[in-house]
Structure formats: C-alpha cells, structure tokens
Short mmCIF file of C-alpha atoms and ligand atoms in Angstrom, two decimals:
data_model
loop_
_atom_site.label_atom_id
_atom_site.label_comp_id
_atom_site.label_asym_id
_atom_site.label_seq_id
_atom_site.Cartn_x
_atom_site.Cartn_y
_atom_site.Cartn_z
CA MET A 220 77.81 100.79 113.96
CA ASN A 221 80.95 99.90 116.11
CA MET A 222 83.14 99.17 113.50
CA ILE A 223 86.25 101.32 113.36
CA THR A 224 87.95 102.17 110.07
CA THR A 225 91.88 102.64 109.85
CA VAL A 226 93.82 105.10 107.08
CA THR A 227 97.29 103.89 105.78
CA LEU A 228 98.17 106.50 103.02
CA ASN A 229 101.15 104.94 102.79
CA ALA A 230 100.61 101.43 103.67
CA ALA A 231 104.15 98.90 103.58
CA ILE A 232 105.60 95.45 104.24
CA ASP A 233 107.30 96.13 107.26
CA LYS A 234 110.31 93.82 107.51
CA THR A 235 111.84 93.44 110.75
CA TYR A 236 115.30 91.49 110.71
CA TYR A 237 117.26 90.02 113.67
CA LEU A 238 120.48 90.02 113.21
CA PRO A 239 123.63 89.19 115.45
CA ARG A 240 125.54 92.70 115.59
CA LEU A 241 125.08 95.29 112.65
CA GLU A 242 127.96 96.85 111.31
CA VAL A 243 127.49 99.91 108.70
CA GLY A 244 130.03 98.94 106.05
CA LYS A 245 130.10 95.24 106.96
CA LEU A 246 128.04 92.05 105.76
CA THR A 247 125.59 91.18 107.90
CA ARG A 248 123.28 87.44 107.77
CA ALA A 249 120.11 87.90 109.69
CA THR A 250 119.05 85.02 112.34
CA ARG A 251 115.38 85.29 111.38
CA LEU A 252 113.24 87.93 109.65
CA TYR A 253 109.53 88.63 109.94
CA ALA A 254 107.29 90.45 106.97
CA ASP A 255 104.10 91.64 108.23
CA PRO A 256 101.28 93.93 106.71
CA GLY A 257 102.77 97.50 107.92
CA GLY A 258 102.64 101.11 107.98
CA LYS A 259 101.17 102.69 110.79
CA GLY A 260 97.42 102.90 110.40
CA ILE A 261 97.61 99.03 109.29
CA ASN A 262 99.43 98.36 112.73
CA VAL A 263 96.64 100.31 114.14
CA ALA A 264 94.45 97.95 112.61
CA ARG A 265 96.51 94.37 113.51
CA VAL A 266 96.34 95.59 117.00
CA ILE A 267 92.13 96.39 117.24
CA GLN A 268 91.50 93.07 115.81
CA GLN A 269 93.97 91.48 118.53
CA LEU A 270 91.88 93.07 120.97
CA GLY A 271 88.62 91.57 119.74
CA LEU A 272 87.02 94.85 117.50
CA PRO A 273 85.89 94.62 114.15
CA VAL A 274 88.40 96.76 112.49
CA THR A 275 88.64 97.81 108.59
CA ALA A 276 91.78 98.81 107.08
CA THR A 277 91.69 101.42 104.26
CA GLY A 278 94.38 103.48 102.40
CA PHE A 279 96.60 102.87 99.28
CA VAL A 280 98.01 99.48 97.76
CA ALA A 281 100.13 99.40 94.88
CA GLY A 282 102.03 96.39 92.78
CA SER A 283 102.81 93.30 93.86
CA ASN A 284 103.69 94.94 97.54
CA GLY A 285 100.30 95.64 97.45
CA ASP A 286 98.67 92.22 96.63
CA TYR A 287 101.27 91.12 99.49
CA ILE A 288 99.96 93.44 101.92
CA THR A 289 96.24 92.72 101.20
CA ARG A 290 96.48 88.99 101.18
CA HIS A 291 98.14 88.94 104.27
CA LEU A 292 95.69 91.37 105.87
CA GLY A 293 93.40 88.43 104.77
CA LYS A 294 95.22 85.63 106.37
CA GLN A 295 95.21 87.94 109.54
CA GLY A 296 91.92 88.14 109.79
CA ILE A 297 91.69 91.70 108.93
CA ALA A 298 89.04 93.26 106.79
CA HIS A 299 90.30 95.49 104.31
CA ASP A 300 89.16 97.77 101.10
CA PHE A 301 92.05 99.68 99.70
CA VAL A 302 92.37 102.17 96.74
CA SER A 303 94.49 100.48 94.19
CA VAL A 304 97.49 102.83 92.68
CA ASP A 305 99.87 102.14 90.29
CA GLY A 306 103.58 102.22 91.38
CA GLU A 307 104.77 99.85 94.32
CA SER A 308 104.28 99.87 97.72
CA ARG A 309 107.08 100.35 99.93
CA LEU A 310 109.11 98.30 101.70
CA CYS A 311 110.09 99.75 105.83
CA LEU A 312 113.05 97.76 107.03
CA ASN A 313 113.78 97.55 110.77
CA MET A 314 117.24 96.16 111.52
CA ILE A 315 117.18 95.36 115.26
CA ASP A 316 121.07 94.53 116.59
CA GLU A 317 120.69 91.47 119.16
CA THR A 318 123.81 93.11 120.63
CA THR A 319 122.62 96.56 121.35
CA GLY A 320 119.15 95.60 120.98
CA GLU A 321 119.23 98.81 119.10
CA SER A 322 116.63 99.53 116.31
CA THR A 323 117.49 100.83 112.57
CA GLU A 324 114.73 101.87 110.43
CA LEU A 325 115.04 102.24 106.76
CA LEU A 326 111.78 103.72 104.78
CA GLU A 327 111.31 103.32 101.03
CA PRO A 328 109.01 106.00 100.19
CA GLY A 329 106.05 104.62 98.47
CA PRO A 330 104.14 104.91 95.05
CA ILE A 331 103.45 108.76 94.12
CA LEU A 332 99.85 109.13 94.35
CA THR A 333 97.81 111.90 91.19
CA ALA A 334 95.38 113.76 92.26
CA GLU A 335 92.64 111.24 90.52
CA ALA A 336 93.45 108.80 92.98
CA LEU A 337 92.72 111.07 96.19
CA ASP A 338 89.71 112.12 94.38
CA ARG A 339 89.02 107.82 94.65
CA PHE A 340 90.04 107.49 98.03
CA LYS A 341 87.62 110.65 99.55
CA GLN A 342 84.60 108.12 98.09
CA LYS A 343 85.56 105.05 99.30
CA LEU A 344 86.17 106.82 102.94
CA PHE A 345 82.82 108.51 102.47
CA GLU A 346 81.57 105.16 102.19
CA LEU A 347 83.33 103.64 105.48
CA ALA A 348 83.07 106.58 107.53
CA ARG A 349 79.29 106.10 107.32
CA LYS A 350 79.49 102.93 109.13
CA SER A 351 82.36 103.72 111.37
CA TYR A 352 82.65 104.71 114.44
CA ILE A 353 85.96 106.15 114.62
CA VAL A 354 88.33 106.46 111.50
CA CYS A 355 91.82 106.67 112.89
CA PHE A 356 94.44 108.06 110.49
CA SER A 357 97.99 107.48 110.90
CA GLY A 358 101.57 107.97 109.65
CA SER A 359 103.06 110.29 106.70
CA LEU A 360 102.10 111.58 103.68
CA PRO A 361 103.26 109.87 100.23
CA GLN A 362 104.66 111.78 97.36
CA GLY A 363 101.94 113.53 95.58
CA VAL A 364 99.99 114.36 98.42
CA PRO A 365 99.02 117.77 99.76
CA ALA A 366 99.68 118.66 103.98
CA ALA A 367 96.23 119.65 103.74
CA TYR A 368 94.45 116.08 102.99
CA TYR A 369 94.20 114.21 106.33
CA ALA A 370 92.16 118.14 107.07
CA GLU A 371 89.96 117.41 103.90
CA LEU A 372 89.80 113.80 105.47
CA ILE A 373 88.96 114.29 108.90
CA ALA A 374 86.38 117.22 107.67
CA LEU A 375 84.84 114.22 105.42
CA VAL A 376 84.39 111.86 108.06
CA LYS A 377 83.25 113.96 110.96
CA ALA A 378 80.59 115.38 108.43
CA GLU A 379 79.55 111.42 108.44
CA GLY A 380 79.47 111.59 112.26
CA ALA A 381 82.66 110.00 112.48
CA ILE A 382 85.17 110.40 115.69
CA ALA A 383 88.55 111.40 113.84
CA PHE A 384 91.97 109.81 115.43
CA LEU A 385 95.38 111.73 114.09
CA ASP A 386 98.53 110.31 114.60
CA THR A 387 100.86 111.90 112.46
CA SER A 388 104.31 114.42 112.66
CA GLY A 389 105.20 118.00 110.88
CA GLU A 390 102.89 119.80 108.57
CA PRO A 391 100.10 117.15 108.17
CA LEU A 392 100.16 117.54 111.68
CA LEU A 393 100.11 121.24 111.80
CA GLN A 394 96.88 121.02 108.85
CA GLY A 395 95.40 118.55 110.27
CA VAL A 396 94.76 119.90 113.93
CA GLN A 397 92.67 123.16 111.88
CA ALA A 398 90.31 120.21 110.97
CA VAL A 399 89.88 119.29 114.92
CA PRO A 400 90.54 115.55 115.03
CA TYR A 401 88.73 114.09 118.16
CA PHE A 402 92.26 113.31 119.61
CA ILE A 403 96.27 113.77 118.79
CA LYS A 404 99.51 112.13 119.98
CA PRO A 405 101.94 114.37 119.34
CA ASN A 406 105.46 113.85 120.94
CA GLU A 407 106.84 116.73 122.96
CA HIS A 408 108.84 118.04 120.31
CA GLU A 409 105.25 117.99 117.67
CA VAL A 410 103.50 120.02 120.33
CA TYR A 411 105.93 122.86 120.09
CA HIS A 412 106.20 122.45 116.24
CA LEU A 413 102.81 123.21 116.21
CA PHE A 414 102.91 126.30 118.44
CA ASN A 415 106.15 127.36 116.08
CA GLU A 416 108.17 127.77 119.51
CA ARG A 417 111.12 125.58 121.23
CA PRO A 418 110.68 122.89 124.05
CA ALA A 419 110.56 124.28 126.84
CA THR A 420 109.61 123.35 131.07
CA GLU A 421 106.77 121.02 131.17
CA GLY A 422 104.43 123.97 132.93
CA GLU A 423 104.64 125.24 129.08
CA LEU A 424 104.02 121.89 127.86
CA LEU A 425 100.82 121.83 129.31
CA ASP A 426 99.88 124.99 128.79
CA LYS A 427 100.05 124.06 125.11
CA LEU A 428 98.32 121.08 125.51
CA ARG A 429 95.06 122.92 127.42
CA ARG A 430 95.20 125.16 124.17
CA LEU A 431 94.84 122.63 121.74
CA GLN A 432 91.85 121.37 123.46
CA GLN A 433 90.33 124.60 124.02
CA SER A 434 90.67 124.55 120.02
CA GLY A 435 87.96 121.76 120.28
CA ILE A 436 90.71 117.97 120.43
CA SER A 437 88.76 116.26 123.20
CA LEU A 438 92.06 114.15 123.74
CA VAL A 439 95.83 114.74 123.48
CA SER A 440 98.57 112.12 124.95
CA VAL A 441 102.01 113.05 124.74
CA SER A 442 104.36 110.33 125.38
CA LEU A 443 107.39 111.78 127.87
CA GLY A 444 109.96 108.57 127.35
CA ASP A 445 110.43 107.35 130.79
CA LYS A 446 108.67 109.86 132.52
CA GLY A 447 105.26 107.91 131.33
CA SER A 448 102.89 110.24 129.72
CA LEU A 449 100.30 112.84 130.00
CA SER A 450 97.04 113.28 128.38
CA LEU A 451 94.68 115.50 128.76
CA TYR A 452 91.14 114.78 128.60
CA ASP A 453 87.56 117.05 128.99
CA GLY A 454 89.78 119.30 130.95
CA GLN A 455 91.37 116.88 133.21
CA LEU A 456 95.03 116.21 133.08
CA TYR A 457 96.10 112.38 133.58
CA ARG A 458 99.69 111.45 134.17
CA THR A 459 100.19 107.33 133.53
CA ALA A 460 103.01 105.60 134.05
CA ALA A 461 104.21 102.23 131.77
CA PRO A 462 105.12 98.66 133.61
CA LYS A 463 108.85 98.32 133.12
CA VAL A 464 109.32 95.34 130.64
CA GLU A 465 112.25 94.08 128.96
CA ALA A 466 111.60 95.43 125.33
CA VAL A 467 112.23 93.16 122.21
CA ASN A 468 111.12 95.18 119.21
CA THR A 469 109.57 98.82 120.43
CA VAL A 470 108.55 99.63 116.89
CA GLY A 471 104.27 100.04 116.52
CA CYS A 472 104.17 100.56 120.10
CA GLY A 473 102.62 104.59 119.12
CA ASP A 474 100.04 102.33 117.17
CA ALA A 475 99.03 99.49 119.75
CA PHE A 476 98.98 103.05 121.97
CA VAL A 477 96.53 104.30 119.11
CA ALA A 478 94.63 101.12 118.85
CA GLY A 479 94.37 100.65 122.19
CA MET A 480 92.78 104.18 122.97
CA ALA A 481 90.36 103.77 119.80
CA VAL A 482 88.93 100.17 121.56
CA GLY A 483 88.74 101.41 124.94
CA LEU A 484 86.89 104.83 123.69
CA ALA A 485 84.39 102.34 121.38
CA GLN A 486 83.88 100.09 124.44
CA GLN A 487 83.22 103.22 126.37
CA LEU A 488 85.52 102.49 129.28
CA PRO A 489 85.91 104.81 131.91
CA VAL A 490 88.37 107.32 131.27
CA GLU A 491 91.06 105.79 133.25
CA GLU A 492 90.78 102.60 131.87
CA MET A 493 90.87 103.73 128.53
CA MET A 494 94.55 104.70 129.32
CA LYS A 495 95.11 101.66 131.01
CA LEU A 496 94.21 99.72 128.02
CA ALA A 497 96.34 102.10 125.25
CA ILE A 498 99.21 101.67 127.75
CA ALA A 499 98.93 98.24 128.02
CA SER A 500 98.75 98.13 124.83
CA GLY A 501 101.74 99.82 123.62
CA THR A 502 104.07 98.13 126.36
CA ALA A 503 102.56 94.72 125.00
CA ASN A 504 103.62 95.58 121.29
CA ALA A 505 107.22 95.99 122.79
CA LEU A 506 107.27 92.50 123.92
CA SER A 507 106.37 90.99 120.69
CA GLU A 508 109.02 89.83 118.18
CA ARG A 509 107.20 91.35 115.63
CA ALA A 510 105.77 95.33 114.65
CA GLY A 511 102.33 96.47 115.47
CA ASN A 512 101.46 92.84 117.44
CA VAL A 513 100.18 92.06 120.59
CA SER A 514 99.09 89.25 122.91
CA LEU A 515 95.91 89.61 124.40
CA GLU A 516 97.55 87.83 127.76
CA ASP A 517 100.32 90.40 127.67
CA VAL A 518 97.70 93.22 127.76
CA GLN A 519 95.41 91.77 130.11
CA ARG A 520 98.40 91.06 132.48
CA LEU A 521 100.07 94.90 132.06
CA ARG A 522 96.62 96.43 132.30
CA GLY A 523 96.81 95.43 136.06
CA GLN A 524 100.04 97.13 136.24
CA VAL A 525 99.20 100.50 134.58
CA THR A 526 98.94 103.54 136.95
CA VAL A 527 96.99 106.66 136.20
CA GLU A 528 97.08 109.51 138.61
CA ARG A 529 94.65 112.59 137.71
CA GLU A 530 96.25 116.07 138.41
O1 LIG B 172 104.63 103.07 113.75
C1 LIG B 172 106.00 101.98 113.14
C2 LIG B 172 105.78 102.24 111.70
O2 LIG B 172 104.54 101.77 111.60
C3 LIG B 172 106.67 100.83 111.00
O3 LIG B 172 106.16 99.79 111.29
C4 LIG B 172 106.92 101.64 109.28
O4 LIG B 172 105.58 101.15 108.29
C5 LIG B 172 106.81 103.13 110.26
O5 LIG B 172 105.95 103.08 110.83
C6 LIG B 172 106.04 103.62 108.69
O6 LIG B 172 105.72 104.93 108.94
P1 LIG B 172 105.54 106.23 108.42
O7 LIG B 172 105.04 107.54 109.02
O8 LIG B 172 106.16 106.62 107.21
O9 LIG B 172 103.96 105.62 107.96
#
C-alpha cells in the first residue's frame, strides 16, 4: 500500500547535450549527450526509485518515442503503466553551454489527446490510485487537455483514499488547487498568479501561503532561489537553505525535490527530516549530468548540510 504513483500527461525523451559553446545561428557539435525517459512526473518516479521506494509511472505515451520511454523505464527498473495514444511523444532538449554553464531548453508540444483517451486514462488512474499512498501530478498539459483535468484527477485519487501532490503552473494550477491537493510547489510568481496579484513583499507572500493552507492544502513549498525556500505545513512556517554546490545540470531539480517530499511523507519522517530529504534530493540532482537523476550517496551526504528553521 506504500506505493507512489507519478503522472506524466506529456511524457518525453529528455535529451541533454553538452556543448563547448552554444551560439545562436552557428553550427554546434555536442561533445556528449544523454537520452532518458522524462517529463516532470517521470523524473519524479526515477528519483523516488533511486531513493529506494516502489513507484509506478503512468500518463500517456505515443509512437516510437513512447516505445523508447517505456523500454528505457523498464531498463532503469521503474514500473510503468501508460495509456498509448496516436501521434508521437515529445523530445525535450536541454543544451548545456559548458563555457557559461547556462541551460537552453527546447520542448516539443507532444501528441494531441482526444476526449476518449482522457476517459481511458481516468479508468487507469482509478485502478492505480486504489493501490497508492501518494499520487504525484507533474508538468504542463498536452494539447487537447482541458485546464480542469488535473482538478478532476485529483478529485478521483482523493476519492480512492490517496494523497495528491500537484506540481504544475498557470491555469492547470489555478484550477487544480480548487480540488485541494495535499501538496503544491508553486514558484513565487505562481503564488501571486493564483490570487491574480503582482509580486510584492515576503510578508504578503506568507499571507498568500496561509490563505492557500486555509483552503485545505496541507503543505505549500515555495523556492526563493538563492534565499532558499519557504514551506508552510500544518500552520507552521519552515525556512530552509540548501547546501552550496557546483551545479552541473539544474534541469529536474524541482522534480527531485518533489520526489524527496513524497518519499519523506510515505516514510512518515518528522517534518524537518522530510524537508531535508526534499532539499537534499533537489540539490543532488544538480550534481548529476542527467535530468531527474540522483545518487543516494549524494542525497545522504547533503541531507546533513540542509538547514531547516521553524519560524
Ligand atoms: O523539470 C524538468 C523537465 O522535467 C524536463 O525534464 C522536461 O521534460 C520538462 O521539464 C517538461 O516540462 P513540462 O512542464 O512541459 O512537462
């Protein structure tokens, strides 16, 4: 029953290219590249598996890229149960300029989903949610998916007794919070967007987090970039700071953070330990050349270096 399910509605092959120098309008030859099953929910699944908990990845896959995704999830030892649809799963390219360390991402749109496919997925999720302790919804919506779809899926998994995590943005987040997920991790900008207001002081940000919690969301985490992150859990504010590291690839750090939080909650760790695991996982991801990937040794080492203060 301790299974965690991750949902990736727009699964991808994440390709990470390392380039000596990236110049727009010029020919660039990559020195090396990685191709991994990706899209935010799949990254969450991989990190949960690396942290040692059973996980199942679900969502939609399409075409030969979809075959690649499921085959390689199998090779990585990650259980999966996707709905296959027409079209082609997307490629998400991340080009890392090794001179500046900057990342440039190019994301394909992915397949267009039909109403019939969305219904088929609800049936699949119903079955998985019944066996799951947590269901994590991550990422943007593919074409053809109404903005209220996450809200519908959250209601479905909650009715089956599972805890819902939601990591998305824009309208799907706005509508998704109406279904009251257990956990959300908007960025500062998205918090204000939820209230249709412009970014303001930290005091006002906190006020917004409290209002989200009053609506029934148990845990809200907001990254403040260099200033660490703020989390509100059961009325208590936690300010966390990540250890400083020499980042190699920051794509997927947010997904690794979600994975750490899910594992901490599933293992019923004390709140501070849960947050340390989330931050350590997010930070460990930055040390890996691949997106959505951590080494357990890095996570364990970094855990001891995270600071969590109650305010
Ligand atoms: O979080 C990073 C990442 O997961 C990439 O690996 C890439 O697949 C992308 O996000 C997809 O984001 P989206 O929100 O479009 O699903």
